[in-house]
Amino acid sequence: MFKDFRKLSFDWVPKELKHREAQMKRLMTLFRPVVDSNVSQNVSIKGAVGTGKTHLSKLFSANFEKLAQEKGKYVEHVLVNCRQYYSEDMVLLKVLSKFQPHFPDRGFSVPEKTEILRKELNKTKCHLLVILDEADVLLKRSGSDLVYTFTRFDEEVPGTKASLSLILISQQDVFRLMDSASVSTFKRTNVITLDKYGRDELKDIITDRVDLAFHPGTVQEDSTDLIADIASEGGDARFAIELLANAGMLTDEQGTEEVTPEHVRFAKAETFRTITEEKLAELDKSKKMTLLAIARKVKKSAYINTGEAENSYAVVCEEFGEKQRGHTQFWKYIKDLDALGFIDTKISGEGVVGKTTLISLSEIPAGQLEEILAKEIGGSE
Ligand SMILES: Nc1ncnc2c1ncn2[C@@H]1O[C@H](COP(=O)(O)OP(=O)(O)O)[C@@H](O)[C@H]1O
Ligand SMILES: [Mg+2]
């Protein structure tokens, strides 16, 4: 069945991104002055999950480094995923480790690390393209100081050649999460928006992956049509590719020769589940318990307040024999879950009891969350 399963993996980068040519061109146009006139540039890329943001930025930086090389300029890039590296310290460490692989993770403050980076870029004559992927997580958890520093990196030392450019990638409007000083250093027009893929675009993407990953004649045309139909609801290429992979594996397991629409239908529920499980895997046990507590309450109403959430959390702790953490710690769990996009919070209007924070779930249905979380927490003893 499979000619090359790796081509379906989420970290395999295709050589071209169909239907993103205009955005690729725009990126090139915006960054061209970096090599032509030694200036720096700041750009933000915005789009829903699976619209190709990460892969566009990876492909772009490879192309851009090549262009620079042809012009005799030295450009490097570093891509930081801010879900993993969500504090200023972590991001700077990740950036520095590009140049000094064994840079110590303790002993240097944020300003010291910034200075070391500046010296390093100066010494090597390198123009560094810093890509902060899922930048909203960094902005929500740690504020916009580091983004501010990066956007004005070269203004601190007048007369020197520009040494750092920035790409901020996010599902949401990053400007809303930045303070006014940081926003003012950004050109509002430097936003590249990736719309959700339409049905026919997804069909194109899937057809290409079928050719790359499967032996000829093993995936029925009806099946790729159905995958495109199902995935077009979210416009999400990642979901489409994962559905294709799961349908293929299911077909393999059953020992049949062709991926049929029925295999796709069976793989659909499984794909929703694996994507949810992958997302939840990044949470530690305490945050999983907090999320479970919220899921249980939210099942019965759209929004709950923090008091209700905390009561439910107490019950969950008792149920799983875990020590209940204090109010301050609980509040931090809520903030982190919000920053990571698992829940949405908003402040209620002024009521009898004053303002309160209201919590709801973002994407994953409460019932599904509850089921998977209860199993995972119970099983991780
Ligand atoms: N235009 C495209 N052509 C081919 N593959 C694509 C395209 N857009 C996205 N993909 C694939 O879909 C998956 C999700 O893309 P990704 O860049 O991770 O999305 P995002 O970062 O916006 O969530 C990746 O496997 C990527 O290779
Ligand atoms: Mg991404």
Short mmCIF file of C-alpha atoms and ligand atoms in Angstrom, two decimals:
data_model
loop_
_atom_site.label_atom_id
_atom_site.label_comp_id
_atom_site.label_asym_id
_atom_site.label_seq_id
_atom_site.Cartn_x
_atom_site.Cartn_y
_atom_site.Cartn_z
CA MET A 1 0.00 0.00 0.00
CA PHE A 2 2.54 2.60 1.14
CA LYS A 3 5.41 3.60 -1.09
CA ASP A 4 6.76 6.13 1.42
CA PHE A 5 4.78 6.61 4.63
CA ARG A 6 7.13 9.37 5.80
CA LYS A 7 5.58 11.73 3.26
CA LEU A 8 2.44 11.72 5.40
CA SER A 9 4.23 12.75 8.58
CA PHE A 10 3.46 16.20 9.91
CA ASP A 11 7.10 17.31 9.92
CA TRP A 12 7.86 16.36 6.34
CA VAL A 13 8.00 19.59 4.35
CA PRO A 14 6.84 19.37 0.71
CA LYS A 15 9.03 21.18 -1.83
CA GLU A 16 6.19 23.42 -2.88
CA LEU A 17 3.00 24.57 -1.25
CA LYS A 18 0.24 24.68 -3.80
CA HIS A 19 -2.23 27.53 -3.41
CA ARG A 20 0.23 29.50 -1.30
CA GLU A 21 2.25 30.94 -4.20
CA ALA A 22 0.93 34.47 -3.67
CA GLN A 23 1.83 34.45 0.02
CA MET A 24 5.29 33.06 -0.73
CA LYS A 25 5.83 35.83 -3.25
CA ARG A 26 4.66 38.47 -0.81
CA LEU A 27 7.11 37.19 1.83
CA MET A 28 9.94 37.39 -0.69
CA THR A 29 8.95 40.93 -1.66
CA LEU A 30 8.82 42.03 1.95
CA PHE A 31 12.19 40.49 2.85
CA ARG A 32 14.04 41.36 -0.32
CA PRO A 33 15.36 44.69 1.12
CA VAL A 34 17.07 42.71 3.89
CA VAL A 35 19.60 41.39 1.38
CA ASP A 36 19.47 44.31 -1.03
CA SER A 37 19.73 47.20 1.42
CA ASN A 38 20.82 45.72 4.78
CA VAL A 39 17.64 46.66 6.62
CA SER A 40 15.55 44.48 8.92
CA GLN A 41 11.93 43.46 8.51
CA ASN A 42 9.03 42.37 10.73
CA VAL A 43 6.13 40.35 9.36
CA SER A 44 3.23 38.51 10.88
CA ILE A 45 1.57 35.43 9.39
CA LYS A 46 -1.97 34.72 10.46
CA GLY A 47 -4.27 31.77 9.78
CA ALA A 48 -6.28 28.95 11.34
CA VAL A 49 -4.76 25.58 12.22
CA GLY A 50 -3.62 23.54 9.21
CA THR A 51 -3.52 26.44 6.75
CA GLY A 52 0.20 25.93 6.11
CA LYS A 53 1.70 28.67 8.29
CA THR A 54 4.58 26.64 9.70
CA HIS A 55 5.48 25.00 6.43
CA LEU A 56 5.25 28.25 4.50
CA SER A 57 7.73 29.83 6.90
CA LYS A 58 10.08 26.82 6.69
CA LEU A 59 10.03 26.82 2.91
CA PHE A 60 10.40 30.57 2.78
CA SER A 61 13.43 30.64 5.06
CA ALA A 62 15.15 27.95 2.99
CA ASN A 63 14.47 29.92 -0.21
CA PHE A 64 15.51 33.15 1.40
CA GLU A 65 18.80 31.78 2.70
CA LYS A 66 19.54 30.54 -0.81
CA LEU A 67 18.78 33.93 -2.34
CA ALA A 68 21.01 35.64 0.23
CA GLN A 69 23.83 33.24 -0.50
CA GLU A 70 23.61 34.02 -4.21
CA LYS A 71 24.02 37.67 -3.30
CA GLY A 72 26.95 36.98 -1.05
CA LYS A 73 25.03 37.67 2.17
CA TYR A 74 24.96 35.46 5.23
CA VAL A 75 21.44 34.76 6.46
CA GLU A 76 20.36 32.14 8.99
CA HIS A 77 16.98 31.39 10.47
CA VAL A 78 15.76 29.84 13.67
CA LEU A 79 12.21 28.65 14.17
CA VAL A 80 10.97 28.64 17.76
CA ASN A 81 7.73 26.94 18.65
CA CYS A 82 6.36 29.03 21.50
CA ARG A 83 4.09 26.27 22.79
CA GLN A 84 7.34 24.55 23.77
CA TYR A 85 9.41 27.66 24.48
CA TYR A 86 7.00 30.08 26.12
CA SER A 87 9.18 32.33 28.29
CA GLU A 88 11.67 35.01 27.23
CA ASP A 89 14.44 32.95 28.74
CA MET A 90 13.50 29.79 26.84
CA VAL A 91 13.13 31.59 23.52
CA LEU A 92 16.50 33.34 23.84
CA LEU A 93 18.16 30.11 24.86
CA LYS A 94 16.72 28.37 21.82
CA VAL A 95 17.91 31.19 19.56
CA LEU A 96 21.40 31.25 21.11
CA SER A 97 21.79 27.50 20.87
CA LYS A 98 21.75 27.95 17.10
CA PHE A 99 25.18 29.59 17.46
CA GLN A 100 26.43 28.02 20.68
CA PRO A 101 24.97 24.51 20.92
CA HIS A 102 26.11 24.10 24.53
CA PHE A 103 25.02 27.47 25.82
CA PRO A 104 24.31 26.99 29.55
CA ASP A 105 20.62 27.08 30.45
CA ARG A 106 21.36 28.89 33.70
CA GLY A 107 23.51 31.77 34.81
CA PHE A 108 22.59 34.47 32.30
CA SER A 109 19.77 36.97 32.61
CA VAL A 110 17.50 37.95 29.71
CA PRO A 111 19.41 41.24 29.04
CA GLU A 112 22.72 39.37 29.19
CA LYS A 113 21.50 36.77 26.72
CA THR A 114 20.25 39.52 24.42
CA GLU A 115 23.70 41.15 24.50
CA ILE A 116 25.44 37.86 23.80
CA LEU A 117 23.17 37.34 20.79
CA ARG A 118 23.91 40.83 19.54
CA LYS A 119 27.67 40.26 19.81
CA GLU A 120 27.39 36.88 18.13
CA LEU A 121 25.51 38.33 15.13
CA ASN A 122 27.96 41.18 14.93
CA LYS A 123 30.95 38.87 14.99
CA THR A 124 29.62 36.45 12.38
CA LYS A 125 28.06 39.18 10.17
CA CYS A 126 24.94 37.06 10.16
CA HIS A 127 21.45 38.38 9.55
CA LEU A 128 19.19 36.21 11.64
CA LEU A 129 15.57 35.55 10.80
CA VAL A 130 13.78 34.68 14.03
CA ILE A 131 10.47 32.90 13.47
CA LEU A 132 8.24 32.76 16.53
CA ASP A 133 5.68 30.08 15.70
CA GLU A 134 2.48 30.07 17.81
CA ALA A 135 3.65 33.46 19.06
CA ASP A 136 0.31 34.04 20.81
CA VAL A 137 1.35 31.56 23.51
CA LEU A 138 4.51 33.54 24.29
CA LEU A 139 2.60 36.83 24.24
CA LYS A 140 -0.12 35.54 26.56
CA ARG A 141 2.21 33.82 28.99
CA SER A 142 5.11 36.26 29.06
CA GLY A 143 3.96 39.56 27.57
CA SER A 144 5.43 41.40 24.61
CA ASP A 145 8.81 42.64 25.93
CA LEU A 146 10.87 40.15 23.98
CA VAL A 147 8.97 40.83 20.77
CA TYR A 148 9.61 44.51 21.37
CA THR A 149 13.33 43.85 21.85
CA PHE A 150 13.48 41.82 18.64
CA THR A 151 11.60 44.38 16.55
CA ARG A 152 14.02 47.12 17.61
CA PHE A 153 17.10 44.96 17.80
CA ASP A 154 19.23 47.12 15.57
CA GLU A 155 18.03 50.52 16.63
CA GLU A 156 19.84 50.26 19.95
CA VAL A 157 23.20 50.48 18.24
CA PRO A 158 22.85 53.15 15.54
CA GLY A 159 25.00 52.90 12.47
CA THR A 160 25.37 49.13 12.53
CA LYS A 161 24.03 46.92 9.80
CA ALA A 162 20.67 45.31 10.52
CA SER A 163 21.17 41.91 12.08
CA LEU A 164 17.76 40.55 13.06
CA SER A 165 14.36 40.19 11.40
CA LEU A 166 11.22 38.72 12.84
CA ILE A 167 8.27 36.63 11.69
CA LEU A 168 5.41 36.17 14.14
CA ILE A 169 3.08 33.27 13.37
CA SER A 170 -0.26 32.97 15.10
CA GLN A 171 -3.82 31.79 14.67
CA GLN A 172 -5.08 35.08 16.03
CA ASP A 173 -4.33 38.72 15.53
CA VAL A 174 -1.04 39.16 17.42
CA PHE A 175 -1.41 42.94 17.62
CA ARG A 176 -4.27 42.53 20.06
CA LEU A 177 -1.86 40.74 22.40
CA MET A 178 0.95 43.28 22.17
CA ASP A 179 1.35 46.55 24.07
CA SER A 180 1.20 49.77 22.07
CA ALA A 181 4.98 50.29 22.03
CA SER A 182 5.53 46.91 20.40
CA VAL A 183 2.66 47.40 17.95
CA SER A 184 4.08 50.74 16.88
CA THR A 185 7.33 49.12 15.69
CA PHE A 186 5.34 46.80 13.45
CA LYS A 187 3.95 47.83 10.11
CA ARG A 188 0.25 46.93 10.20
CA THR A 189 0.38 46.17 6.51
CA ASN A 190 2.99 43.48 7.02
CA VAL A 191 0.38 40.86 7.76
CA ILE A 192 0.05 37.83 5.55
CA THR A 193 -3.23 36.01 5.99
CA LEU A 194 -3.70 32.36 5.09
CA ASP A 195 -7.36 31.56 4.56
CA LYS A 196 -8.76 28.14 5.29
CA TYR A 197 -8.39 25.80 2.34
CA GLY A 198 -11.45 25.23 0.21
CA ARG A 199 -12.61 21.81 -0.87
CA ASP A 200 -10.86 21.83 -4.26
CA GLU A 201 -7.60 23.06 -2.78
CA LEU A 202 -7.67 20.25 -0.24
CA LYS A 203 -8.38 17.81 -3.05
CA ASP A 204 -5.21 19.03 -4.82
CA ILE A 205 -3.10 18.71 -1.69
CA ILE A 206 -4.41 15.24 -0.94
CA THR A 207 -3.98 14.03 -4.52
CA ASP A 208 -0.32 15.08 -4.40
CA ARG A 209 0.23 13.26 -1.12
CA VAL A 210 -1.42 10.14 -2.49
CA ASP A 211 1.08 10.13 -5.37
CA LEU A 212 4.02 10.68 -3.03
CA ALA A 213 3.11 8.19 -0.32
CA PHE A 214 1.06 5.40 -1.91
CA HIS A 215 1.68 2.87 -4.65
CA PRO A 216 -0.18 3.71 -7.84
CA GLY A 217 -3.79 2.55 -7.97
CA THR A 218 -4.20 1.89 -4.25
CA VAL A 219 -6.35 4.92 -3.36
CA GLN A 220 -9.71 5.28 -5.09
CA GLU A 221 -10.53 8.70 -6.50
CA ASP A 222 -13.81 8.60 -4.55
CA SER A 223 -11.76 8.32 -1.37
CA THR A 224 -9.71 11.46 -2.03
CA ASP A 225 -12.95 13.26 -2.89
CA LEU A 226 -14.47 12.18 0.40
CA ILE A 227 -11.37 13.22 2.38
CA ALA A 228 -11.52 16.66 0.77
CA ASP A 229 -15.23 16.92 1.58
CA ILE A 230 -14.76 15.97 5.22
CA ALA A 231 -11.71 18.18 5.75
CA SER A 232 -13.26 21.19 4.02
CA GLU A 233 -15.42 21.77 7.07
CA GLY A 234 -12.32 22.95 8.96
CA GLY A 235 -10.28 23.91 5.88
CA ASP A 236 -7.41 22.14 7.61
CA ALA A 237 -4.73 20.42 5.49
CA ARG A 238 -3.21 18.67 8.47
CA PHE A 239 -6.49 16.96 9.28
CA ALA A 240 -6.87 15.93 5.63
CA ILE A 241 -3.39 14.38 5.52
CA GLU A 242 -3.85 12.59 8.82
CA LEU A 243 -7.19 11.23 7.65
CA LEU A 244 -5.49 9.92 4.52
CA ALA A 245 -2.77 8.27 6.61
CA ASN A 246 -5.29 6.68 8.97
CA ALA A 247 -7.47 5.42 6.12
CA GLY A 248 -4.35 3.90 4.54
CA MET A 249 -3.30 2.15 7.73
CA LEU A 250 -6.78 0.80 8.29
CA THR A 251 -6.82 -0.60 4.76
CA ASP A 252 -3.42 -2.18 5.37
CA GLU A 253 -4.57 -3.77 8.62
CA GLN A 254 -7.58 -5.28 6.95
CA GLY A 255 -5.38 -6.72 4.24
CA THR A 256 -7.44 -5.13 1.46
CA GLU A 257 -5.82 -3.67 -1.62
CA GLU A 258 -7.50 -0.33 -2.08
CA VAL A 259 -8.45 2.57 0.15
CA THR A 260 -12.22 2.87 -0.31
CA PRO A 261 -14.60 5.60 0.91
CA GLU A 262 -15.74 3.20 3.62
CA HIS A 263 -12.17 3.08 5.00
CA VAL A 264 -12.20 6.87 5.04
CA ARG A 265 -15.50 6.94 6.93
CA PHE A 266 -14.13 4.53 9.53
CA ALA A 267 -10.90 6.52 9.86
CA LYS A 268 -12.73 9.81 10.45
CA ALA A 269 -13.62 9.30 14.11
CA GLU A 270 -10.19 7.82 14.79
CA THR A 271 -8.53 10.91 13.29
CA PHE A 272 -10.49 13.31 15.46
CA ARG A 273 -9.46 11.25 18.45
CA THR A 274 -5.73 11.02 17.63
CA ILE A 275 -5.50 14.75 16.96
CA THR A 276 -7.16 15.47 20.31
CA GLU A 277 -4.86 13.01 22.08
CA GLU A 278 -1.79 14.59 20.55
CA LYS A 279 -2.89 18.01 21.72
CA LEU A 280 -3.57 16.78 25.25
CA ALA A 281 -0.20 15.03 25.45
CA GLU A 282 1.54 18.37 26.01
CA LEU A 283 -0.29 18.96 29.30
CA ASP A 284 1.02 17.75 32.65
CA LYS A 285 -1.22 15.89 35.09
CA SER A 286 -2.32 18.97 37.07
CA LYS A 287 -3.47 20.80 33.96
CA LYS A 288 -5.20 17.69 32.68
CA MET A 289 -7.15 17.49 35.95
CA THR A 290 -8.05 21.17 35.72
CA LEU A 291 -9.25 20.71 32.16
CA LEU A 292 -11.25 17.62 33.10
CA ALA A 293 -12.92 19.57 35.90
CA ILE A 294 -13.90 22.30 33.44
CA ALA A 295 -15.08 19.84 30.77
CA ARG A 296 -17.45 18.18 33.23
CA LYS A 297 -19.09 21.45 34.21
CA VAL A 298 -19.15 22.99 30.76
CA LYS A 299 -21.04 19.99 29.42
CA LYS A 300 -24.12 21.39 31.12
CA SER A 301 -23.76 25.08 30.26
CA ALA A 302 -21.84 27.22 27.79
CA TYR A 303 -19.93 29.18 30.42
CA ILE A 304 -18.95 28.48 34.02
CA ASN A 305 -17.33 30.82 36.53
CA THR A 306 -14.00 30.16 38.26
CA GLY A 307 -15.72 29.21 41.53
CA GLU A 308 -17.65 26.43 39.82
CA ALA A 309 -14.47 25.32 38.07
CA GLU A 310 -12.54 25.20 41.33
CA ASN A 311 -15.26 23.17 43.07
CA SER A 312 -15.26 20.71 40.23
CA TYR A 313 -11.45 20.59 40.42
CA ALA A 314 -11.65 19.66 44.12
CA VAL A 315 -13.89 16.71 43.23
CA VAL A 316 -11.53 15.56 40.47
CA CYS A 317 -8.53 15.71 42.83
CA GLU A 318 -10.32 13.60 45.38
CA GLU A 319 -11.45 11.11 42.77
CA PHE A 320 -7.90 10.54 41.51
CA GLY A 321 -6.32 10.73 44.96
CA GLU A 322 -4.27 13.82 44.13
CA LYS A 323 -3.46 16.70 46.42
CA GLN A 324 -5.59 19.74 45.64
CA ARG A 325 -3.43 22.75 44.82
CA GLY A 326 -4.18 26.20 46.26
CA HIS A 327 -6.17 28.96 44.65
CA THR A 328 -3.17 30.83 43.22
CA GLN A 329 -1.80 27.72 41.59
CA PHE A 330 -5.24 26.80 40.23
CA TRP A 331 -5.54 30.25 38.72
CA LYS A 332 -2.20 29.74 36.98
CA TYR A 333 -3.45 26.47 35.47
CA ILE A 334 -6.45 28.34 34.10
CA LYS A 335 -4.24 31.04 32.59
CA ASP A 336 -1.93 28.49 30.99
CA LEU A 337 -4.83 26.47 29.55
CA ASP A 338 -6.15 29.72 28.11
CA ALA A 339 -2.78 30.65 26.59
CA LEU A 340 -2.47 27.18 25.04
CA GLY A 341 -5.92 27.53 23.49
CA PHE A 342 -7.70 24.71 25.32
CA ILE A 343 -10.17 27.06 26.97
CA ASP A 344 -11.50 30.55 26.38
CA THR A 345 -11.96 32.99 29.21
CA LYS A 346 -13.79 36.29 29.32
CA ILE A 347 -14.74 38.76 32.01
CA SER A 348 -18.46 38.85 32.79
CA GLY A 349 -20.40 42.10 32.90
CA GLU A 350 -20.78 43.75 36.27
CA GLY A 351 -23.25 41.69 38.34
CA VAL A 352 -24.37 41.59 41.94
CA VAL A 353 -21.18 39.85 42.95
CA GLY A 354 -18.95 42.04 40.81
CA LYS A 355 -16.89 40.98 37.84
CA THR A 356 -15.95 37.37 37.43
CA THR A 357 -14.04 35.33 34.88
CA LEU A 358 -16.15 33.04 32.74
CA ILE A 359 -14.67 29.91 31.23
CA SER A 360 -15.71 27.89 28.19
CA LEU A 361 -14.05 25.26 26.02
CA SER A 362 -12.54 26.29 22.70
CA GLU A 363 -12.58 23.55 20.07
CA ILE A 364 -12.76 20.08 21.49
CA PRO A 365 -16.24 18.89 22.53
CA ALA A 366 -16.61 18.48 26.30
CA GLY A 367 -17.79 14.87 26.12
CA GLN A 368 -14.80 13.76 24.08
CA LEU A 369 -12.39 15.66 26.32
CA GLU A 370 -13.87 14.15 29.43
CA GLU A 371 -13.61 10.63 28.12
CA ILE A 372 -10.00 10.90 26.93
CA LEU A 373 -8.79 12.83 29.99
CA ALA A 374 -10.38 10.52 32.53
CA LYS A 375 -8.71 7.57 30.84
CA GLU A 376 -5.31 9.28 30.64
CA ILE A 377 -5.26 10.56 34.20
CA GLY A 378 -6.44 7.23 35.54
CA GLY A 379 -3.88 5.33 33.47
CA SER A 380 -0.88 7.50 34.29
CA GLU A 381 -0.71 6.42 37.95
N1 LIG B 1 -0.48 24.01 0.27
C1 LIG B 1 -0.06 22.87 0.79
N2 LIG B 1 0.43 21.89 0.01
C2 LIG B 1 0.87 20.73 0.55
N3 LIG B 1 0.83 20.45 1.86
C3 LIG B 1 0.33 21.39 2.70
C4 LIG B 1 -0.12 22.64 2.22
N4 LIG B 1 -0.56 23.38 3.27
C5 LIG B 1 -0.38 22.63 4.35
N5 LIG B 1 0.16 21.43 4.03
C6 LIG B 1 0.47 20.37 4.95
O1 LIG B 1 -0.53 20.36 5.96
C7 LIG B 1 0.05 20.16 7.24
C8 LIG B 1 -0.23 21.35 8.12
O2 LIG B 1 0.51 22.47 7.68
P1 LIG B 1 1.18 23.47 8.74
O3 LIG B 1 2.12 24.33 8.01
O4 LIG B 1 1.71 22.67 9.88
O5 LIG B 1 -0.12 24.30 9.19
P2 LIG B 1 -0.26 25.36 10.36
O6 LIG B 1 1.11 25.69 10.85
O7 LIG B 1 -0.96 26.52 9.73
O8 LIG B 1 -1.12 24.69 11.40
C9 LIG B 1 1.52 19.91 7.00
O9 LIG B 1 1.72 18.51 6.92
C10 LIG B 1 1.78 20.56 5.66
O10 LIG B 1 2.83 19.94 4.97
MG MG B 2 1.93 25.48 12.75
#
